[in-house]
mmCIF file of C-alpha atoms in Angstrom:
data_model
loop_
_atom_site.group_PDB
_atom_site.id
_atom_site.type_symbol
_atom_site.label_atom_id
_atom_site.label_comp_id
_atom_site.label_asym_id
_atom_site.label_seq_id
_atom_site.Cartn_x
_atom_site.Cartn_y
_atom_site.Cartn_z
ATOM 1 C CA MET A 233 18.524 35.796 34.741
ATOM 2 C CA THR A 234 18.841 32.719 37.005
ATOM 3 C CA ASN A 235 19.236 29.253 35.322
ATOM 4 C CA SER A 236 15.588 28.321 35.029
ATOM 5 C CA GLU A 237 14.692 31.543 33.877
ATOM 6 C CA GLN A 238 17.027 30.923 30.812
ATOM 7 C CA GLY A 239 16.198 27.136 30.898
ATOM 8 C CA SER A 240 18.453 24.500 32.487
ATOM 9 C CA PRO A 241 21.382 23.030 29.437
ATOM 10 C CA THR A 242 18.783 19.782 30.285
ATOM 11 C CA ASP A 243 16.084 21.632 28.209
ATOM 12 C CA THR A 244 17.921 22.842 25.833
ATOM 13 C CA SER A 245 19.118 19.553 25.334
ATOM 14 C CA ALA A 246 15.867 17.497 25.549
ATOM 15 C CA LEU A 247 14.674 20.374 22.668
ATOM 16 C CA LEU A 248 17.461 19.833 20.475
ATOM 17 C CA ARG A 249 17.271 15.716 20.317
ATOM 18 C CA LYS A 250 13.139 16.263 19.942
ATOM 19 C CA ILE A 251 14.044 18.596 17.078
ATOM 20 C CA ILE A 252 16.816 16.449 15.359
ATOM 21 C CA PHE A 253 14.284 13.495 16.182
ATOM 22 C CA ILE A 254 11.132 15.439 14.052
ATOM 23 C CA ALA A 255 13.439 16.687 11.821
ATOM 24 C CA ALA A 256 14.540 13.553 9.671
ATOM 25 C CA LEU A 257 11.146 11.748 11.142
ATOM 26 C CA VAL A 258 9.869 14.262 8.253
ATOM 27 C CA ALA A 259 12.604 13.530 5.882
ATOM 28 C CA CYS A 260 11.913 10.059 5.373
ATOM 29 C CA LEU A 261 8.664 11.393 3.610
ATOM 30 C CA THR A 262 11.038 13.218 0.728
ATOM 31 C CA PRO A 263 11.171 10.971 -2.523
ATOM 32 C CA TRP A 264 14.954 10.809 -1.422
ATOM 33 C CA ILE A 265 14.843 8.733 1.702
ATOM 34 C CA SER A 266 14.675 5.060 0.668
ATOM 35 C CA PRO A 267 13.956 2.348 3.514
ATOM 36 C CA PRO A 268 17.260 1.509 3.803
ATOM 37 C CA ILE A 269 18.098 5.168 4.383
ATOM 38 C CA ALA A 270 15.804 5.719 7.149
ATOM 39 C CA LEU A 271 16.682 2.800 8.839
ATOM 40 C CA PHE A 272 20.180 3.564 9.196
ATOM 41 C CA MET A 273 18.855 7.165 10.059
ATOM 42 C CA GLY A 274 17.230 5.146 12.597
ATOM 43 C CA LEU A 275 19.169 3.385 13.808
ATOM 44 C CA VAL A 276 22.244 6.500 14.189
ATOM 45 C CA ILE A 277 20.022 8.355 16.096
ATOM 46 C CA ALA A 278 19.073 5.756 18.989
ATOM 47 C CA LEU A 279 22.970 5.365 18.737
ATOM 48 C CA THR A 280 23.612 8.880 19.353
ATOM 49 C CA ILE A 281 21.465 11.042 20.755
ATOM 50 C CA GLY A 282 18.656 8.497 21.963
ATOM 51 C CA HIS A 283 15.092 8.266 21.234
ATOM 52 C CA PRO A 284 13.605 11.460 22.432
ATOM 53 C CA TYR A 285 10.156 9.491 22.647
ATOM 54 C CA LEU A 286 10.936 5.449 22.847
ATOM 55 C CA HIS A 287 8.106 4.854 25.209
ATOM 56 C CA LEU A 288 6.227 5.387 22.074
ATOM 57 C CA ASN A 289 7.580 3.582 19.619
ATOM 58 C CA ARG A 290 6.309 0.052 19.860
ATOM 59 C CA LYS A 291 2.671 0.848 19.853
ATOM 60 C CA ALA A 292 3.695 3.458 16.999
ATOM 61 C CA THR A 293 5.743 0.943 14.502
ATOM 62 C CA ASN A 294 2.682 -1.438 15.046
ATOM 63 C CA HIS A 295 0.472 0.776 14.468
ATOM 64 C CA LEU A 296 1.537 2.545 11.442
ATOM 65 C CA LEU A 297 2.801 -0.774 10.121
ATOM 66 C CA LYS A 298 -0.621 -2.779 9.865
ATOM 67 C CA ILE A 299 -2.127 0.423 7.851
ATOM 68 C CA SER A 300 1.171 0.738 5.497
ATOM 69 C CA VAL A 301 0.280 -3.169 4.625
ATOM 70 C CA VAL A 302 -3.707 -2.862 3.830
ATOM 71 C CA GLY A 303 -2.430 0.464 1.726
ATOM 72 C CA LEU A 304 -0.158 -1.901 0.044
ATOM 73 C CA GLY A 305 -3.663 -3.551 -1.595
ATOM 74 C CA PHE A 306 -5.160 -1.123 -2.763
ATOM 75 C CA GLY A 307 -2.267 -1.462 -5.527
ATOM 76 C CA MET A 308 -2.888 -5.124 -6.127
ATOM 77 C CA ASN A 309 -5.164 -7.059 -8.553
ATOM 78 C CA ILE A 310 -6.434 -10.339 -5.955
ATOM 79 C CA HIS A 311 -5.910 -12.965 -8.507
ATOM 80 C CA GLU A 312 -1.921 -12.507 -8.813
ATOM 81 C CA ALA A 313 -1.839 -12.207 -5.320
ATOM 82 C CA MET A 314 -3.804 -15.594 -4.713
ATOM 83 C CA GLN A 315 -0.895 -17.220 -7.513
ATOM 84 C CA ALA A 316 2.030 -15.654 -6.006
ATOM 85 C CA GLY A 317 0.446 -17.484 -2.381
ATOM 86 C CA LYS A 318 -0.529 -20.195 -4.259
ATOM 87 C CA GLU A 319 3.240 -20.700 -5.604
ATOM 88 C CA GLY A 320 4.613 -20.238 -2.203
ATOM 89 C CA LEU A 321 2.352 -22.356 0.221
ATOM 90 C CA LEU A 322 4.122 -25.526 0.190
ATOM 91 C CA PHE A 323 7.490 -23.459 0.764
ATOM 92 C CA THR A 324 5.262 -21.732 3.673
ATOM 93 C CA VAL A 325 4.676 -24.932 5.794
ATOM 94 C CA PHE A 326 7.746 -27.015 5.588
ATOM 95 C CA SER A 327 9.651 -23.675 6.937
ATOM 96 C CA ILE A 328 7.759 -22.528 9.543
ATOM 97 C CA VAL A 329 7.999 -26.441 10.807
ATOM 98 C CA GLY A 330 11.157 -26.955 10.099
ATOM 99 C CA THR A 331 12.885 -23.136 11.338
ATOM 100 C CA LEU A 332 10.638 -23.565 14.452
ATOM 101 C CA ILE A 333 12.158 -27.657 15.057
ATOM 102 C CA LEU A 334 15.551 -26.110 14.586
ATOM 103 C CA GLY A 335 15.061 -22.925 16.931
ATOM 104 C CA ILE A 336 13.415 -24.790 19.319
ATOM 105 C CA LEU A 337 16.386 -27.596 19.493
ATOM 106 C CA LEU A 338 19.094 -24.787 19.335
ATOM 107 C CA GLY A 339 17.738 -23.325 22.424
ATOM 108 C CA TRP A 340 17.116 -26.244 24.561
ATOM 109 C CA LEU A 341 20.790 -27.470 22.984
ATOM 110 C CA LEU A 342 22.309 -23.980 24.226
ATOM 111 C CA LYS A 343 20.030 -24.028 28.188
ATOM 112 C CA ILE A 344 18.451 -21.197 26.583
ATOM 113 C CA GLU A 345 15.577 -20.023 28.908
ATOM 114 C CA LYS A 346 12.321 -22.117 27.200
ATOM 115 C CA LYS A 347 10.140 -19.298 26.710
ATOM 116 C CA THR A 348 12.495 -16.616 25.376
ATOM 117 C CA SER A 349 13.606 -19.983 22.840
ATOM 118 C CA TYR A 350 10.141 -20.070 21.874
ATOM 119 C CA LEU A 351 9.480 -16.480 21.315
ATOM 120 C CA VAL A 352 13.390 -16.013 18.977
ATOM 121 C CA ALA A 353 12.310 -19.354 16.701
ATOM 122 C CA SER A 354 8.352 -18.239 16.418
ATOM 123 C CA GLY A 355 9.612 -14.906 15.308
ATOM 124 C CA THR A 356 11.560 -16.671 13.326
ATOM 125 C CA ALA A 357 9.310 -19.038 11.700
ATOM 126 C CA ILE A 358 7.255 -17.059 10.778
ATOM 127 C CA CYS A 359 6.790 -12.901 11.077
ATOM 128 C CA GLY A 360 9.290 -11.735 13.667
ATOM 129 C CA GLY A 361 7.608 -8.948 15.969
ATOM 130 C CA SER A 362 4.061 -9.624 14.882
ATOM 131 C CA ALA A 363 4.253 -13.090 16.042
ATOM 132 C CA ILE A 364 6.134 -12.501 18.885
ATOM 133 C CA ALA A 365 3.679 -9.895 20.264
ATOM 134 C CA ALA A 366 0.914 -12.136 19.167
ATOM 135 C CA ILE A 367 2.591 -15.352 21.006
ATOM 136 C CA ALA A 368 4.090 -13.675 24.002
ATOM 137 C CA PRO A 369 0.417 -13.273 26.007
ATOM 138 C CA VAL A 370 -0.513 -16.766 25.356
ATOM 139 C CA ILE A 371 2.700 -18.660 26.984
ATOM 140 C CA ASN A 372 2.569 -15.880 30.212
ATOM 141 C CA ALA A 373 6.408 -14.901 28.915
ATOM 142 C CA GLU A 374 7.878 -12.277 30.842
ATOM 143 C CA GLU A 375 8.826 -8.614 29.788
ATOM 144 C CA ARG A 376 12.496 -9.339 29.241
ATOM 145 C CA SER A 377 11.231 -12.568 27.448
ATOM 146 C CA ILE A 378 9.638 -10.279 25.211
ATOM 147 C CA SER A 379 12.003 -7.907 25.114
ATOM 148 C CA VAL A 380 15.120 -9.967 23.958
ATOM 149 C CA ALA A 381 13.218 -12.114 21.056
ATOM 150 C CA LEU A 382 12.093 -8.277 19.905
ATOM 151 C CA GLY A 383 16.276 -7.144 20.104
ATOM 152 C CA ILE A 384 16.946 -10.189 17.468
ATOM 153 C CA VAL A 385 14.442 -9.830 15.442
ATOM 154 C CA PHE A 386 14.889 -6.198 14.730
ATOM 155 C CA ILE A 387 18.873 -6.601 14.543
ATOM 156 C CA LEU A 388 18.372 -9.512 12.150
ATOM 157 C CA ASN A 389 15.612 -7.570 10.124
ATOM 158 C CA SER A 390 17.809 -4.527 9.737
ATOM 159 C CA VAL A 391 21.548 -6.577 8.256
ATOM 160 C CA ALA A 392 18.436 -8.175 6.446
ATOM 161 C CA LEU A 393 17.680 -4.731 4.171
ATOM 162 C CA PHE A 394 20.821 -3.773 4.019
ATOM 163 C CA ILE A 395 22.377 -7.584 2.489
ATOM 164 C CA PHE A 396 19.276 -8.900 1.257
ATOM 165 C CA PRO A 397 19.287 -6.683 -2.205
ATOM 166 C CA PRO A 398 22.529 -6.981 -3.121
ATOM 167 C CA ILE A 399 23.241 -10.834 -2.231
ATOM 168 C CA GLY A 400 19.883 -11.547 -4.597
ATOM 169 C CA HIS A 401 21.074 -9.220 -7.719
ATOM 170 C CA TRP A 402 24.815 -11.236 -7.698
ATOM 171 C CA LEU A 403 23.006 -14.434 -7.674
ATOM 172 C CA HIS A 404 20.794 -12.765 -10.539
ATOM 173 C CA LEU A 405 17.669 -13.387 -9.004
ATOM 174 C CA THR A 406 15.178 -12.712 -10.737
ATOM 175 C CA GLN A 407 11.913 -10.307 -9.512
ATOM 176 C CA GLN A 408 9.884 -13.741 -8.512
ATOM 177 C CA GLN A 409 12.738 -15.491 -6.923
ATOM 178 C CA PHE A 410 13.825 -12.676 -4.770
ATOM 179 C CA GLY A 411 10.063 -11.724 -3.369
ATOM 180 C CA LEU A 412 9.194 -15.644 -2.686
ATOM 181 C CA TRP A 413 13.049 -15.876 -1.051
ATOM 182 C CA SER A 414 12.868 -12.258 0.983
ATOM 183 C CA ALA A 415 9.190 -13.469 2.387
ATOM 184 C CA ILE A 416 10.438 -16.534 3.515
ATOM 185 C CA ALA A 417 13.819 -15.826 5.023
ATOM 186 C CA ILE A 418 13.247 -12.061 6.501
ATOM 187 C CA HIS A 419 11.141 -12.222 9.621
ATOM 188 C CA ASP A 420 9.595 -8.658 9.451
ATOM 189 C CA THR A 421 6.923 -7.314 7.170
ATOM 190 C CA SER A 422 7.905 -4.181 7.183
ATOM 191 C CA SER A 423 11.781 -5.207 6.218
ATOM 192 C CA VAL A 424 10.341 -7.433 3.616
ATOM 193 C CA VAL A 425 8.458 -5.197 1.627
ATOM 194 C CA GLY A 426 11.249 -2.701 2.108
ATOM 195 C CA ALA A 427 13.836 -5.047 0.759
ATOM 196 C CA ALA A 428 11.757 -6.395 -1.905
ATOM 197 C CA ASN A 429 10.786 -3.006 -2.976
ATOM 198 C CA ASN A 430 14.389 -1.554 -2.742
ATOM 199 C CA TYR A 431 15.630 -4.751 -4.983
ATOM 200 C CA ASP A 432 12.533 -3.956 -7.593
ATOM 201 C CA LEU A 433 13.411 -0.089 -7.742
ATOM 202 C CA THR A 434 17.188 -0.704 -7.751
ATOM 203 C CA TYR A 435 17.878 -3.458 -10.289
ATOM 204 C CA PHE A 436 14.403 -3.383 -12.210
ATOM 205 C CA PRO A 437 13.871 0.274 -12.649
ATOM 206 C CA ASP A 438 12.038 -0.568 -15.701
ATOM 207 C CA LYS A 439 9.775 -2.896 -15.094
ATOM 208 C CA LEU A 440 6.632 -3.703 -12.904
ATOM 209 C CA GLN A 441 7.181 -4.420 -8.640
ATOM 210 C CA ILE A 442 7.221 -8.029 -9.152
ATOM 211 C CA ALA A 443 9.245 -8.487 -5.987
ATOM 212 C CA LEU A 444 7.331 -6.440 -3.953
ATOM 213 C CA LYS A 445 3.877 -8.409 -5.198
ATOM 214 C CA ILE A 446 5.074 -11.706 -4.582
ATOM 215 C CA ALA A 447 6.891 -10.664 -0.976
ATOM 216 C CA THR A 448 4.278 -8.536 0.035
ATOM 217 C CA THR A 449 1.248 -11.364 -0.866
ATOM 218 C CA VAL A 450 3.261 -14.744 0.527
ATOM 219 C CA LYS A 451 3.941 -13.253 4.211
ATOM 220 C CA LEU A 452 0.881 -12.075 4.761
ATOM 221 C CA ALA A 453 -0.156 -15.282 4.353
ATOM 222 C CA ARG A 454 2.642 -16.544 6.185
ATOM 223 C CA ALA A 455 1.032 -14.095 9.061
ATOM 224 C CA LEU A 456 -1.971 -16.709 9.015
ATOM 225 C CA TRP A 457 0.274 -19.125 10.345
ATOM 226 C CA ILE A 458 0.489 -17.005 14.074
ATOM 227 C CA ILE A 459 -2.969 -18.053 14.395
ATOM 228 C CA PRO A 460 -2.401 -22.100 14.498
ATOM 229 C CA LEU A 461 1.021 -21.868 16.328
ATOM 230 C CA ALA A 462 -0.795 -19.703 19.036
ATOM 231 C CA PHE A 463 -3.637 -22.371 19.194
ATOM 232 C CA ILE A 464 -0.782 -24.751 20.004
ATOM 233 C CA SER A 465 1.423 -22.809 22.280
ATOM 234 C CA ALA A 466 -1.469 -22.856 24.483
ATOM 235 C CA PHE A 467 -1.664 -26.262 24.823
ATOM 236 C CA VAL A 468 2.126 -26.210 24.925
ATOM 237 C CA PHE A 469 2.701 -23.927 27.822
ATOM 238 C CA LYS A 470 -0.813 -24.976 29.344
ATOM 239 C CA ASN A 471 -2.301 -21.674 28.597
ATOM 240 C CA LYS A 472 -6.315 -22.049 28.897
ATOM 241 C CA SER A 473 -7.265 -18.666 29.415
ATOM 242 C CA LYS A 474 -5.712 -16.437 27.317
ATOM 243 C CA LYS A 475 -7.364 -15.199 23.830
ATOM 244 C CA VAL A 476 -5.564 -15.798 20.767
ATOM 245 C CA SER A 477 -5.011 -12.449 18.921
ATOM 246 C CA ILE A 478 -5.639 -12.681 15.009
ATOM 247 C CA PRO A 479 -3.500 -10.545 12.651
ATOM 248 C CA TRP A 480 -7.168 -8.119 11.135
ATOM 249 C CA PHE A 481 -4.553 -6.380 8.774
ATOM 250 C CA ILE A 482 -4.639 -9.063 6.574
ATOM 251 C CA GLY A 483 -8.316 -9.014 6.579
ATOM 252 C CA GLY A 484 -8.007 -5.142 5.943
ATOM 253 C CA TYR A 485 -5.622 -6.244 2.819
ATOM 254 C CA ILE A 486 -7.715 -8.469 1.270
ATOM 255 C CA LEU A 487 -10.300 -6.406 0.691
ATOM 256 C CA ALA A 488 -7.905 -3.411 -0.308
ATOM 257 C CA MET A 489 -6.985 -6.241 -3.481
ATOM 258 C CA VAL A 490 -10.379 -6.832 -3.683
ATOM 259 C CA ALA A 491 -11.513 -2.947 -4.108
ATOM 260 C CA PHE A 492 -8.520 -2.707 -6.615
ATOM 261 C CA THR A 493 -9.266 -5.840 -8.540
ATOM 262 C CA TYR A 494 -13.581 -4.930 -9.466
ATOM 263 C CA LEU A 495 -13.540 -1.291 -8.664
ATOM 264 C CA PRO A 496 -12.531 0.793 -11.331
ATOM 265 C CA PHE A 497 -12.458 4.247 -8.938
ATOM 266 C CA VAL A 498 -9.960 2.447 -6.764
ATOM 267 C CA GLN A 499 -8.406 0.978 -10.062
ATOM 268 C CA GLU A 500 -8.265 4.762 -10.697
ATOM 269 C CA TYR A 501 -6.614 6.170 -7.338
ATOM 270 C CA GLY A 502 -5.392 3.662 -5.561
ATOM 271 C CA HIS A 503 -2.068 4.688 -6.548
ATOM 272 C CA TYR A 504 -2.450 7.646 -4.327
ATOM 273 C CA ALA A 505 -3.137 5.145 -1.357
ATOM 274 C CA VAL A 506 0.284 1.933 -2.271
ATOM 275 C CA PHE A 507 2.156 6.095 -2.344
ATOM 276 C CA VAL A 508 1.409 6.750 1.142
ATOM 277 C CA ALA A 509 1.470 3.179 2.411
ATOM 278 C CA LYS A 510 5.150 2.820 0.911
ATOM 279 C CA LYS A 511 6.069 6.499 2.936
ATOM 280 C CA GLY A 512 4.265 4.903 6.104
ATOM 281 C CA LEU A 513 6.616 1.942 6.210
ATOM 282 C CA THR A 514 10.059 3.533 5.284
ATOM 283 C CA LEU A 515 8.401 5.981 8.561
ATOM 284 C CA THR A 516 8.269 2.321 9.922
ATOM 285 C CA LEU A 517 11.781 1.206 9.319
ATOM 286 C CA PHE A 518 13.213 4.762 10.666
ATOM 287 C CA LEU A 519 11.383 3.966 13.660
ATOM 288 C CA ILE A 520 12.120 0.333 14.357
ATOM 289 C CA GLY A 521 16.212 1.604 14.047
ATOM 290 C CA ALA A 522 15.363 4.901 16.475
ATOM 291 C CA GLY A 523 13.678 1.661 18.461
ATOM 292 C CA LEU A 524 17.151 0.345 18.581
ATOM 293 C CA SER A 525 19.112 1.362 21.307
ATOM 294 C CA ARG A 526 22.078 0.340 23.112
ATOM 295 C CA LYS A 527 20.233 -1.197 26.361
ATOM 296 C CA VAL A 528 18.327 -3.339 23.518
ATOM 297 C CA ILE A 529 21.416 -4.755 21.818
ATOM 298 C CA SER A 530 23.343 -5.598 24.942
ATOM 299 C CA SER A 531 20.231 -6.715 26.822
ATOM 300 C CA VAL A 532 19.780 -9.763 24.030
ATOM 301 C CA GLY A 533 22.531 -12.377 25.583
ATOM 302 C CA ILE A 534 25.529 -14.317 23.321
ATOM 303 C CA LYS A 535 23.023 -17.291 23.594
ATOM 304 C CA PRO A 536 19.791 -16.294 22.310
ATOM 305 C CA PHE A 537 21.318 -14.080 20.077
ATOM 306 C CA VAL A 538 23.139 -17.422 18.868
ATOM 307 C CA GLN A 539 20.215 -18.997 18.132
ATOM 308 C CA GLY A 540 18.400 -16.360 16.452
ATOM 309 C CA ILE A 541 21.308 -15.952 13.867
ATOM 310 C CA VAL A 542 21.816 -19.849 13.446
ATOM 311 C CA THR A 543 17.984 -20.317 12.834
ATOM 312 C CA TRP A 544 18.041 -17.424 11.043
ATOM 313 C CA ILE A 545 21.128 -18.184 8.234
ATOM 314 C CA ALA A 546 19.207 -21.621 8.348
ATOM 315 C CA ILE A 547 16.203 -20.751 6.777
ATOM 316 C CA GLY A 548 17.979 -18.356 4.345
ATOM 317 C CA LEU A 549 19.866 -20.461 2.937
ATOM 318 C CA THR A 550 16.844 -23.901 2.410
ATOM 319 C CA ALA A 551 14.793 -21.078 0.967
ATOM 320 C CA LEU A 552 17.894 -19.525 -1.631
ATOM 321 C CA TRP A 553 18.591 -22.974 -2.372
ATOM 322 C CA ALA A 554 14.590 -23.738 -3.395
ATOM 323 C CA VAL A 555 14.075 -20.642 -5.505
ATOM 324 C CA MET A 556 17.292 -20.885 -7.334
ATOM 325 C CA HIS A 557 16.113 -24.939 -7.480
ATOM 326 C CA ILE A 558 12.378 -25.258 -7.699
ATOM 327 C CA ALA A 559 11.027 -22.367 -8.072
#
């Protein structure tokens, strides 16, 4: 029997990669895999056997995140959410403006390509990958600039998911304080929700998931700033032809909260949607980790990475001081 009849080693290897990947994906649906472990599993796969469906990863992650965020709304009272958003409004405004100014200034000092620097600053200031995806077409950013900015955001998100909960516990942050801090200082919604959920379950297992509710609401309110930033970006980069991408999933999240607040049927069965949404976010973090290939990491470059780290540390420490002394 020939090699072609038996199956080549390459075909066998590709099949094995797919089996391992799918098995890990399914494992993320079990109760034993938490968001940090899912992210770690994804990273291990990315840096060892590689992601067998990498070409589909960005689109799958994007859609899964948005659907999962809407699902979380079926467990949140809109009055409580509005109060949480109101409390975080001033922090949101000052942190976004300050982070953008610092990020752009660092990019100029480090002589980083203008659009790459702007995307890194935007992603750090508002909501990571979602902001980068919305702003990139508005400023006509090239694929390399987008990849570099996304790579930085995803790497720092991965770090934040692991280190924020123990830091919050070490500093004796309340659930309210941690929820607000993570919403301001962590880039992507997926990692914000993952960190807040982990903080509640690990350090306050007998209490309501207050950190998760505050973090999700404040983060999504923060994400709305993509819209004015996109208009400002179009003006700054003199691009009047591009349409602004409005984050529709925020509207879905609000409608889900309204349904949970006022409809008895949703109040009775909404927890099923929340359960599915949390599993969806765990899968999202697994896919984000699996997408951090060696190529992505190596393409980032030292200067943009320095810009991303310094900006992130600055907003993280400032927000931490604010929630400990003002909130």
